[in-house]
PDB file of C-alpha atoms in Angstrom:
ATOM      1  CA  UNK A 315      15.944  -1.264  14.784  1.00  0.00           C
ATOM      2  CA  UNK A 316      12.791  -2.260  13.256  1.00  0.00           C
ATOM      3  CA  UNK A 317      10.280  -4.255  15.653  1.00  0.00           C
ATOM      4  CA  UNK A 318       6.611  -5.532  16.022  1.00  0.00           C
ATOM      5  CA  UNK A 319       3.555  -3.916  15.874  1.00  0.00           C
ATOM      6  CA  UNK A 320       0.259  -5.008  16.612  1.00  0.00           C
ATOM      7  CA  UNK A 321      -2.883  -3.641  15.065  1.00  0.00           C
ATOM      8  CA  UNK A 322      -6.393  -4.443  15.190  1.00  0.00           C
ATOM      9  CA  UNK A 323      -8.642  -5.158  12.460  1.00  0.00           C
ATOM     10  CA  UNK A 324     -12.210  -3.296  12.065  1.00  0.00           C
ATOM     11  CA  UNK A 325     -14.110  -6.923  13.289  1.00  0.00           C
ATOM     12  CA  UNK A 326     -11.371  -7.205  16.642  1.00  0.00           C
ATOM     13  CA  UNK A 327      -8.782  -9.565  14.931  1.00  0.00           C
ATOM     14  CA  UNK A 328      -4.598  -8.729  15.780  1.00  0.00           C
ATOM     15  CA  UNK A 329      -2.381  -8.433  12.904  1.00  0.00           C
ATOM     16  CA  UNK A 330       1.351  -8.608  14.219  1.00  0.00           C
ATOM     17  CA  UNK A 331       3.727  -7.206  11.550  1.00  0.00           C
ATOM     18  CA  UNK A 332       7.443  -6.180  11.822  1.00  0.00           C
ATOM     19  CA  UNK A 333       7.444  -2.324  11.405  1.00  0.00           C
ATOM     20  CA  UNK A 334      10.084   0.024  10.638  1.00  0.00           C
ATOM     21  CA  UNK A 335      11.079   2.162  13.595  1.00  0.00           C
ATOM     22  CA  UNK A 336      10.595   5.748  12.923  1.00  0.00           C
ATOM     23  CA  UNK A 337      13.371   7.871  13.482  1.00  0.00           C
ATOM     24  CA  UNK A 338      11.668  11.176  15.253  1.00  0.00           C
ATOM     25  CA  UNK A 339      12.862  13.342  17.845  1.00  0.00           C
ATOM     26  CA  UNK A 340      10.445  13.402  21.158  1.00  0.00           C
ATOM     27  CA  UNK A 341       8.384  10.737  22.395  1.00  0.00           C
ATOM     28  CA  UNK A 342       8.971   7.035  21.782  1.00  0.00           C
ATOM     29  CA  UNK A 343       6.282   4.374  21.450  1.00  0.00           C
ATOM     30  CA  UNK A 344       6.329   1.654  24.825  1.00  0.00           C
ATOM     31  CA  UNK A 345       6.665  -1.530  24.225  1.00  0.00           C
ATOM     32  CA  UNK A 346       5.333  -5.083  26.260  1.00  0.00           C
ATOM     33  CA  UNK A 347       8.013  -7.166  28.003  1.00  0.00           C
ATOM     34  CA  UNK A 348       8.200  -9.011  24.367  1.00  0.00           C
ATOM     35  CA  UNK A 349       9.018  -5.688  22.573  1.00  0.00           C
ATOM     36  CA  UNK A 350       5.406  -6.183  20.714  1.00  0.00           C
ATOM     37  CA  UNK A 351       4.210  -2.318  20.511  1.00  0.00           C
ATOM     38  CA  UNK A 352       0.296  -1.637  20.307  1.00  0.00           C
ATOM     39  CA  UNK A 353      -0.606   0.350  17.216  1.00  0.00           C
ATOM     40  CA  UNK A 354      -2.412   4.146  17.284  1.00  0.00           C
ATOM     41  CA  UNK A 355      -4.794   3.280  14.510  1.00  0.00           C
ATOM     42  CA  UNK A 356      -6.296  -0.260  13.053  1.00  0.00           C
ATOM     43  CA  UNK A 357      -5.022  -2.020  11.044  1.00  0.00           C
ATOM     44  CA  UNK A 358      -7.374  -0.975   7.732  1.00  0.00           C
ATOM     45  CA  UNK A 359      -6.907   2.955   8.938  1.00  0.00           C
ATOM     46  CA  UNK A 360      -2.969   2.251   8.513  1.00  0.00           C
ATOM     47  CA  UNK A 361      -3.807   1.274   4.863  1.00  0.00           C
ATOM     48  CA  UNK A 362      -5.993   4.334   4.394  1.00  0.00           C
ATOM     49  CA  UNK A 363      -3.400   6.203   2.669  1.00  0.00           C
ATOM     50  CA  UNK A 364      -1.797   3.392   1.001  1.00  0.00           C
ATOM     51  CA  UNK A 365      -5.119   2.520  -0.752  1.00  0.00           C
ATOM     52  CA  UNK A 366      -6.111   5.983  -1.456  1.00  0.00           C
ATOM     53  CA  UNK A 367      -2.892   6.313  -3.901  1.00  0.00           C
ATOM     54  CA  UNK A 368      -3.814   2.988  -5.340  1.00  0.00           C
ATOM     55  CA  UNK A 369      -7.164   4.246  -6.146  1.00  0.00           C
ATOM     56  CA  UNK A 370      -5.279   7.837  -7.286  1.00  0.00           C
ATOM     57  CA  UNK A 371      -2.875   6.189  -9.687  1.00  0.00           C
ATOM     58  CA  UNK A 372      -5.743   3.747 -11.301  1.00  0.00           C
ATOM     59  CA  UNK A 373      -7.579   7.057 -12.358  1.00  0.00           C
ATOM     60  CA  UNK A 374      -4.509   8.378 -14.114  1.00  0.00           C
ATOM     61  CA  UNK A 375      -3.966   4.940 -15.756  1.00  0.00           C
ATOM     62  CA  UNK A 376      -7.413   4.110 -16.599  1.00  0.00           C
ATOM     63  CA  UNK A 377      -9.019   8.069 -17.937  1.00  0.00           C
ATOM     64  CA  UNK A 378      -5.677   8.937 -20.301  1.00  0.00           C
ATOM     65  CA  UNK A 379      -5.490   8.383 -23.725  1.00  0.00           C
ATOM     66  CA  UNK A 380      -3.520   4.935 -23.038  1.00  0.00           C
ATOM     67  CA  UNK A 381      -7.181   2.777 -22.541  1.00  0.00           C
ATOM     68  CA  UNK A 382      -5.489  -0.202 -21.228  1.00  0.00           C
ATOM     69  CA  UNK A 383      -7.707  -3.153 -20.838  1.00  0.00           C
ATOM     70  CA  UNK A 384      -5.994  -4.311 -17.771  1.00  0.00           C
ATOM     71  CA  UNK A 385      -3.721  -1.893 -14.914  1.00  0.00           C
ATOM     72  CA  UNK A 386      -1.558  -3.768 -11.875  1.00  0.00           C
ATOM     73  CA  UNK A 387      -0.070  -1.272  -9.796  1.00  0.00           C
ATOM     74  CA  UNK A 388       2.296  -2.876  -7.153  1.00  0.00           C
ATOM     75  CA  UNK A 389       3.514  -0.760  -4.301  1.00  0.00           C
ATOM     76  CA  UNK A 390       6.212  -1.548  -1.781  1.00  0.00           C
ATOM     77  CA  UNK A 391       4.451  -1.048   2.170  1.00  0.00           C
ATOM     78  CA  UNK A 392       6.044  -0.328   5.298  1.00  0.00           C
ATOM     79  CA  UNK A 393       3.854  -0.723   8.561  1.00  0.00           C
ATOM     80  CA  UNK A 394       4.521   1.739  11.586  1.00  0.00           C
ATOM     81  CA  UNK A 395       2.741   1.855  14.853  1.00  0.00           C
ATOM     82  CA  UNK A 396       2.483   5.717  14.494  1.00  0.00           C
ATOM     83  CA  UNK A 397       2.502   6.568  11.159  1.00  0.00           C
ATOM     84  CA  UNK A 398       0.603   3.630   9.652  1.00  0.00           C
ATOM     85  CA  UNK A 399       1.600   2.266   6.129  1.00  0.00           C
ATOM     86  CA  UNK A 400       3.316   4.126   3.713  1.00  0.00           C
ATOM     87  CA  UNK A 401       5.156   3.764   0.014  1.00  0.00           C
ATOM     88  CA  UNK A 402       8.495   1.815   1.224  1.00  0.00           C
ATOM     89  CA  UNK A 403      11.577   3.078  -0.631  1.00  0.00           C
ATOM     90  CA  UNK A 404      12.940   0.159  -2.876  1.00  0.00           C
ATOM     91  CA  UNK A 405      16.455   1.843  -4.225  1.00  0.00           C
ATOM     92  CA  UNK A 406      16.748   5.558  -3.905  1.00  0.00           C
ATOM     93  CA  UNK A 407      12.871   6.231  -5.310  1.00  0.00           C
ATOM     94  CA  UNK A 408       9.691   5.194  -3.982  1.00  0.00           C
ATOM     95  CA  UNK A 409       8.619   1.572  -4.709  1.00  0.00           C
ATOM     96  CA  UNK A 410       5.990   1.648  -7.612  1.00  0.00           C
ATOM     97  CA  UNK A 411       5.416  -0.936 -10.811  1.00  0.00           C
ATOM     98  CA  UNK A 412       2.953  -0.277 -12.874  1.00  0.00           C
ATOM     99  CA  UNK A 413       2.141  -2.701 -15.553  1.00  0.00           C
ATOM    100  CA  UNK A 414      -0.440  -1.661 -18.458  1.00  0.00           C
ATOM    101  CA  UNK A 415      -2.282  -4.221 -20.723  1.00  0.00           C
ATOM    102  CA  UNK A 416      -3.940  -4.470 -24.037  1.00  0.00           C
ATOM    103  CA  UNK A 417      -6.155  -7.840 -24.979  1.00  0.00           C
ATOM    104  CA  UNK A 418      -5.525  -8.328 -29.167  1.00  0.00           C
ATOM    105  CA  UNK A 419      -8.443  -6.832 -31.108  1.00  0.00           C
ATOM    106  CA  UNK A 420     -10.705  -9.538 -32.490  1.00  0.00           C
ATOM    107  CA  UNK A 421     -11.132  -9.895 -35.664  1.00  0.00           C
ATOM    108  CA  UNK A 422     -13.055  -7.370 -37.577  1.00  0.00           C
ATOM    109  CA  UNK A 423     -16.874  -8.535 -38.900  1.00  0.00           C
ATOM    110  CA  UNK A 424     -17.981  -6.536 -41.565  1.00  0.00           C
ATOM    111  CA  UNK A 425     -21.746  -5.453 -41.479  1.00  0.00           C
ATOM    112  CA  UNK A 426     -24.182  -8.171 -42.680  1.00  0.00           C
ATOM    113  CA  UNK A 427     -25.672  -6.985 -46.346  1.00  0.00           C
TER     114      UNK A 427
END
């Protein structure tokens, strides 16, 4: 059963999200009387990964042969209080959209004579 999950920003802030509940053999995360569980990491180390694959898949997009003037890469997130955030599974595959664009060329000017 998925529950709540507080983390902490880098400035002190709480960020309350509903979290997946890993399924792992062993020790199990304790949670408050209101079922809120504390987080291991903050809440910008759970994105660590997360934005490191953003910043992975960009560099493919943008350095290839493709030159698009304009990359949106969209992933799906789950939060967990142990694991932090990861790629969330949309159907049977990892959640991922990428969308590539190319502005028109202007029109060509010829050299002035």
């Amino acid at each position: 059963m998925d529950g709540l999950v507080e983390f902490r920003t880098g400035d002190g802030a709480v960020v309350t999200v509903e979290a997946v509940e890993e399924e792992r053999s062993g020790s199990r995360l304790v949670s408050r009387g209101d079922g809120t569980v504390q987080a291991t990491r903050t809440f910008e180390g759970a994105l660590d990964g997360v934005r490191s694959a953003a910043e992975s898949a960009l560099r493919v997009f943008r350095d290839g042969s493709l030159k698009p003037d304009g990359v949106e890469i969209e992933f799906g997130v789950k939060l967990s209080a142990e694991t932090g955030a990861f790629i969330a599974k949309g159907t049977a595959e990892g959640h991922l959209v990428v969308r590539l664009t190319w502005s028109p060329a202007g029109p060509e000017t010829s050299p002035a004579s």
